[in-house]
Amino acid sequence: MALSAWRPIEAEARRIATESLADIVARRGVDGFVWRGPHLEVDVSRQRIDSAVLSVLAKLVIERGLDAKLADLFAGRIVNASEDRPALHWALRGGGGEIPAVARMQREAARVSAFAAIAASGGLGFDVKTIVHIGIGGSDLGPRLVWDALRAYGSGPEIRFCANVDPDDFREAVTGLDPSTTLFIVVSKSFKTPETASNARLAHIWLAEKLGDRAEVEARLAAVSSAPDRAQDWGAPAARIFAMDEAVGGRYSVWSSVGLSLQIALGADVWRRFLAGAAEMDSHVRDAPMEGNLAARLGALDVWLHSALNLPTRTVLAYAHRLRRLPDFLQQLEMESNGKSVADAPGGLIAPTAPVVWGSVGTLGQHSFHQLLHQGMRDTAVEFVASLDAGGRDRARGRALLANAFGQGEAFLVGRSAASAEATLLASGMEADAAREQARHMHMPGGRGSTTILLDDLSPESVGALLALYEHRTFAAGVLWGVNPFDQWGVERGKVLAEEIELAIRDGGSEGRDPTTMRLIERARDKFAG
Ligand code: F6P
């Protein structure tokens, strides 16, 4: 790697490792480590950083030319070199009108909105009570997250989701549904993803068996794709096929036609507010200088935590039931964007690149994996996401939710000494030897950092701003690591192997594969041959 900014970062990592995290926080306080953005604030004051660390990270941002890369992104220039494409997801929230592809996208967005209004108002000739959204990956995770987050604002139909090739998924999605009031929307950029194609066929069969009449069936089909011919072959009428632009990656696409089911179910005004919140974050990321730019700061912090401090994972703890899908969404956004090992930048790669992103909804995680986070022997970068309108009108439960989030963060930071545990046990009347022995098991090392992202509320604007921030942070981190955040060559191989092995199970002929795969194929052939 030819980056002059990296050695000073490594030096800072060695320096700051010698000081306890509690001492670092006490020494430098929180001022300068709570960063404000549209609809949210990011509190990194519990992370193992200080002003000297921020200073060397700022030099990396400069050396990587992140500001120029962001300018490329927002100008619609090529930022996805391996596919020779721009990345225009941000333009779906407004802006970029001077870019030819954006004008096309805006026209398609108008088509989608018009259809959504018709579908929501009975204009399709039937009352849409349920939408079954069929898609996977970026054609599923964003819509699921936003549906959970904002469904309370909607007044339209319910959305059910179906993604897996496992037929139980489809079966569950249609259980209890009346075909006459069900609209299927198949979302697939390629319209050849096997799982989605399989479920699209099941949808067609289900409708045909229930309704019989071809026109009645086709009236309940719509499709979103970059491959309209394949969508039409499936049975969607041309007027119900909505384009996805090649310049919008699947994991960045919830704002596009992919969000058709959301627009019908949530309504035009909620959708507008969702986009508006994201647009405010776009403006911040586009216009704020690097030293005050949330995307740049969080991207640099990711490089610090996962490449300089070598924390292998980030644990996202969403302390809001409505954000329970956020970890799933971020897994694809960040791991499919930056889970790479090939340099896409002249300065070479900063390794290791992206962390494993995992997590859960709070407070549930506290009753499953937090034990390891408190007393286990592996550290992770914890990221709390919570909202200041937690609990809605139920202030007591909202207060409890926030108290849990803040308390977990304090426990990760401060821990608890065996001595203090022993004193507590003695004060409770426990015998000295027993207290000493039990206190050993109650020791919590502490010194574990965390970030707290605090949303003003869970309004459509705030949810839009949050997701846009994560998109731009992911891009910024990718630029700093030196990878291309917009391609995903690694996932193509699995699809090819699945097709080959499916044929080997059906028809035999697994020679030449690894011994384990050959054995497993033979086991499956007992039941699935022919
Ligand atoms: O996982 C690979 C991938 O191509 C994702 O990038 C994408 O979001 C998902 O599969 C679904 O692809 P499509 O929308 O083409 O069905």
XYZ file of C-alpha atoms in Angstrom, residues 40-312:
273
model
C -30.214 12.666 13.795
C -27.042 12.918 15.832
C -24.156 10.483 15.995
C -22.454 10.099 19.377
C -19.030 8.478 19.026
C -17.771 9.664 22.420
C -17.617 6.094 23.749
C -15.297 4.995 20.933
C -11.517 4.554 21.329
C -10.705 7.851 19.594
C -9.453 11.307 20.480
C -8.570 14.449 18.555
C -5.173 13.082 17.499
C -6.894 10.044 15.974
C -9.419 12.207 14.149
C -6.557 14.263 12.816
C -4.706 11.352 11.217
C -7.981 9.972 9.843
C -8.654 13.357 8.263
C -5.352 13.033 6.419
C -6.459 9.668 5.012
C -9.697 11.276 3.791
C -7.609 13.900 2.010
C -5.112 11.451 0.548
C -7.888 9.238 -0.793
C -9.523 12.298 -2.325
C -12.867 11.459 -0.781
C -14.262 14.901 -1.481
C -13.533 14.483 -5.192
C -15.040 10.997 -5.146
C -18.205 12.360 -3.553
C -18.270 15.050 -6.215
C -17.987 12.293 -8.853
C -20.887 10.449 -7.237
C -23.170 13.473 -7.177
C -22.170 14.519 -10.697
C -23.152 11.146 -12.099
C -19.603 10.285 -13.155
C -18.314 6.697 -13.230
C -17.762 5.486 -9.656
C -18.356 1.806 -10.430
C -15.312 1.133 -12.587
C -15.663 -2.629 -12.989
C -19.119 -2.202 -14.514
C -18.337 1.195 -16.080
C -21.349 2.821 -14.439
C -22.238 5.816 -12.283
C -24.224 5.270 -9.083
C -27.412 7.292 -9.200
C -29.470 6.081 -6.204
C -29.188 9.549 -4.644
C -30.887 11.105 -7.703
C -34.042 9.140 -6.902
C -34.560 11.513 -3.983
C -34.287 14.557 -6.222
C -31.353 16.346 -7.816
C -29.158 15.419 -10.735
C -31.729 16.572 -13.283
C -28.974 17.622 -15.668
C -27.778 14.006 -15.955
C -29.484 12.271 -18.914
C -30.090 9.002 -17.071
C -31.670 10.905 -14.203
C -34.251 12.527 -16.439
C -35.206 9.019 -17.601
C -35.421 7.825 -14.003
C -37.605 10.774 -13.053
C -40.017 9.961 -15.882
C -40.216 6.362 -14.676
C -40.748 7.523 -11.112
C -43.745 9.502 -12.301
C -45.132 6.369 -13.983
C -44.691 4.426 -10.760
C -46.385 7.090 -8.639
C -49.300 7.284 -11.043
C -49.778 3.522 -10.962
C -49.467 3.469 -7.187
C -52.245 6.042 -6.849
C -54.472 4.028 -9.193
C -53.788 0.762 -7.369
C -54.431 2.337 -3.993
C -57.754 3.805 -5.053
C -59.376 0.736 -6.617
C -58.498 1.913 -10.110
C -57.234 -1.520 -11.108
C -60.774 -2.831 -11.083
C -60.473 -4.493 -7.713
C -59.839 -3.469 -4.132
C -56.159 -4.155 -3.371
C -56.238 -5.412 0.191
C -52.855 -7.141 0.127
C -49.708 -6.728 -1.910
C -47.383 -9.720 -2.121
C -43.926 -8.294 -2.798
C -41.724 -10.955 -4.379
C -37.999 -10.216 -4.509
C -34.725 -11.010 -2.764
C -31.623 -9.126 -1.616
C -31.867 -5.479 -2.530
C -35.236 -6.202 -4.120
C -36.524 -7.246 -0.703
C -34.540 -6.012 2.293
C -35.062 -2.286 1.822
C -38.818 -2.574 1.224
C -39.191 -4.892 4.246
C -37.299 -2.491 6.497
C -39.207 0.585 5.340
C -42.543 -1.237 5.561
C -41.873 -2.190 9.191
C -40.593 1.301 9.974
C -43.396 3.302 8.369
C -46.442 1.030 8.060
C -48.121 2.908 10.909
C -48.241 5.944 8.620
C -49.956 4.016 5.832
C -53.659 3.779 5.135
C -53.477 1.432 2.194
C -53.134 -2.328 1.766
C -50.913 -4.609 3.819
C -47.666 -5.819 2.269
C -46.467 -9.374 2.607
C -43.009 -10.408 1.441
C -41.759 -13.549 -0.188
C -38.087 -14.078 -1.014
C -36.868 -17.642 -0.511
C -37.011 -20.458 -3.051
C -38.260 -22.599 -0.135
C -41.971 -22.975 -0.998
C -42.884 -22.504 2.659
C -42.042 -18.834 2.217
C -44.577 -18.379 -0.574
C -47.113 -20.543 1.235
C -46.884 -18.369 4.346
C -47.088 -15.177 2.293
C -50.394 -16.152 0.672
C -51.974 -17.919 3.646
C -55.409 -16.472 4.286
C -55.338 -14.175 1.250
C -58.259 -13.613 -1.085
C -56.848 -13.793 -4.644
C -59.437 -11.340 -5.872
C -57.997 -8.598 -3.650
C -54.300 -9.527 -3.923
C -51.750 -7.759 -6.141
C -48.424 -9.508 -6.819
C -45.447 -7.270 -7.504
C -42.356 -9.139 -8.666
C -39.185 -7.098 -8.194
C -36.026 -8.262 -9.879
C -33.483 -6.089 -11.621
C -32.280 -9.017 -13.715
C -35.583 -10.915 -13.658
C -33.530 -14.088 -13.706
C -32.696 -14.515 -10.027
C -33.751 -18.137 -9.507
C -35.560 -17.623 -6.211
C -37.613 -14.735 -7.541
C -38.388 -16.455 -10.836
C -39.562 -19.506 -8.888
C -41.868 -17.471 -6.680
C -43.162 -15.506 -9.671
C -44.209 -18.830 -11.213
C -45.888 -19.894 -7.948
C -47.783 -16.604 -7.872
C -49.030 -17.099 -11.389
C -50.111 -20.674 -10.628
C -51.812 -19.617 -7.383
C -53.834 -16.909 -9.125
C -54.713 -19.114 -12.114
C -55.922 -21.927 -9.846
C -58.055 -19.510 -7.826
C -59.314 -17.146 -10.500
C -59.089 -19.162 -13.726
C -59.646 -16.296 -16.127
C -56.353 -15.119 -17.729
C -57.389 -11.458 -17.739
C -58.291 -11.648 -14.048
C -54.880 -13.177 -13.331
C -52.908 -10.632 -15.329
C -54.823 -7.784 -13.699
C -53.161 -8.831 -10.430
C -49.585 -8.889 -11.685
C -47.022 -6.100 -11.814
C -43.256 -6.185 -12.201
C -40.218 -4.012 -11.519
C -37.134 -4.857 -13.532
C -34.324 -3.791 -15.820
C -35.365 -6.705 -18.049
C -38.906 -5.860 -19.190
C -38.975 -8.659 -21.803
C -38.478 -11.315 -19.138
C -41.098 -9.638 -16.960
C -43.569 -9.703 -19.854
C -42.776 -13.382 -20.484
C -43.800 -14.011 -16.889
C -47.178 -12.516 -17.585
C -47.009 -8.929 -16.399
C -48.787 -6.595 -18.823
C -46.391 -4.082 -20.402
C -48.252 -1.202 -18.756
C -47.511 -2.738 -15.349
C -43.789 -3.210 -15.858
C -41.665 -0.514 -14.238
C -37.988 -0.009 -15.008
C -35.025 -0.129 -12.639
C -32.040 1.777 -13.947
C -28.749 -0.082 -14.348
C -27.051 2.793 -12.509
C -28.928 1.976 -9.303
C -27.531 -1.018 -7.449
C -29.964 -3.455 -5.843
C -28.850 -2.696 -2.285
C -29.252 1.040 -3.011
C -32.613 0.727 -4.761
C -35.443 1.062 -2.223
C -36.028 4.646 -3.478
C -36.604 3.433 -7.053
C -39.421 1.480 -8.658
C -38.408 -1.222 -6.167
C -40.435 0.786 -3.653
C -43.661 0.440 -5.687
C -45.341 -1.718 -3.036
C -44.411 0.877 -0.401
C -45.849 3.715 -2.451
C -49.185 1.889 -2.799
C -49.344 0.856 0.848
C -47.968 4.005 2.501
C -49.402 6.593 0.134
C -47.858 9.419 -1.873
C -47.396 11.843 1.013
C -45.499 9.423 3.270
C -43.345 8.378 0.307
C -42.601 12.019 -0.480
C -41.582 12.628 3.127
C -39.335 9.524 3.109
C -37.548 10.777 -0.019
C -37.347 14.321 1.389
C -35.533 13.153 4.508
C -33.024 11.289 2.385
C -32.588 14.335 0.162
C -31.701 16.441 3.202
C -28.985 13.956 4.073
C -27.807 14.009 0.438
C -27.444 17.768 0.635
C -25.419 17.481 3.822
C -23.101 14.841 2.373
C -22.744 16.655 -0.919
C -22.084 20.114 0.553
C -20.472 19.668 3.985
C -16.685 19.948 4.053
C -14.984 16.648 4.911
C -14.164 17.607 8.495
C -17.859 18.071 9.274
C -19.254 15.534 6.843
C -21.126 12.718 8.576
C -20.492 10.196 5.791
C -16.776 10.985 5.701
C -16.496 10.888 9.487
C -18.355 7.598 9.860
C -16.542 6.045 6.914
C -13.227 7.030 8.444
C -14.345 5.685 11.820
C -15.177 2.355 10.168
C -11.654 2.164 8.741
C -10.246 3.061 12.177
C -12.301 0.489 14.089
C -12.036 -2.385 11.640
C -8.626 -1.911 9.993
C -6.555 0.033 12.542
C -8.049 -1.490 15.727
C -8.884 -4.672 13.803
C -12.346 -5.210 15.271
C -13.738 -7.940 13.018
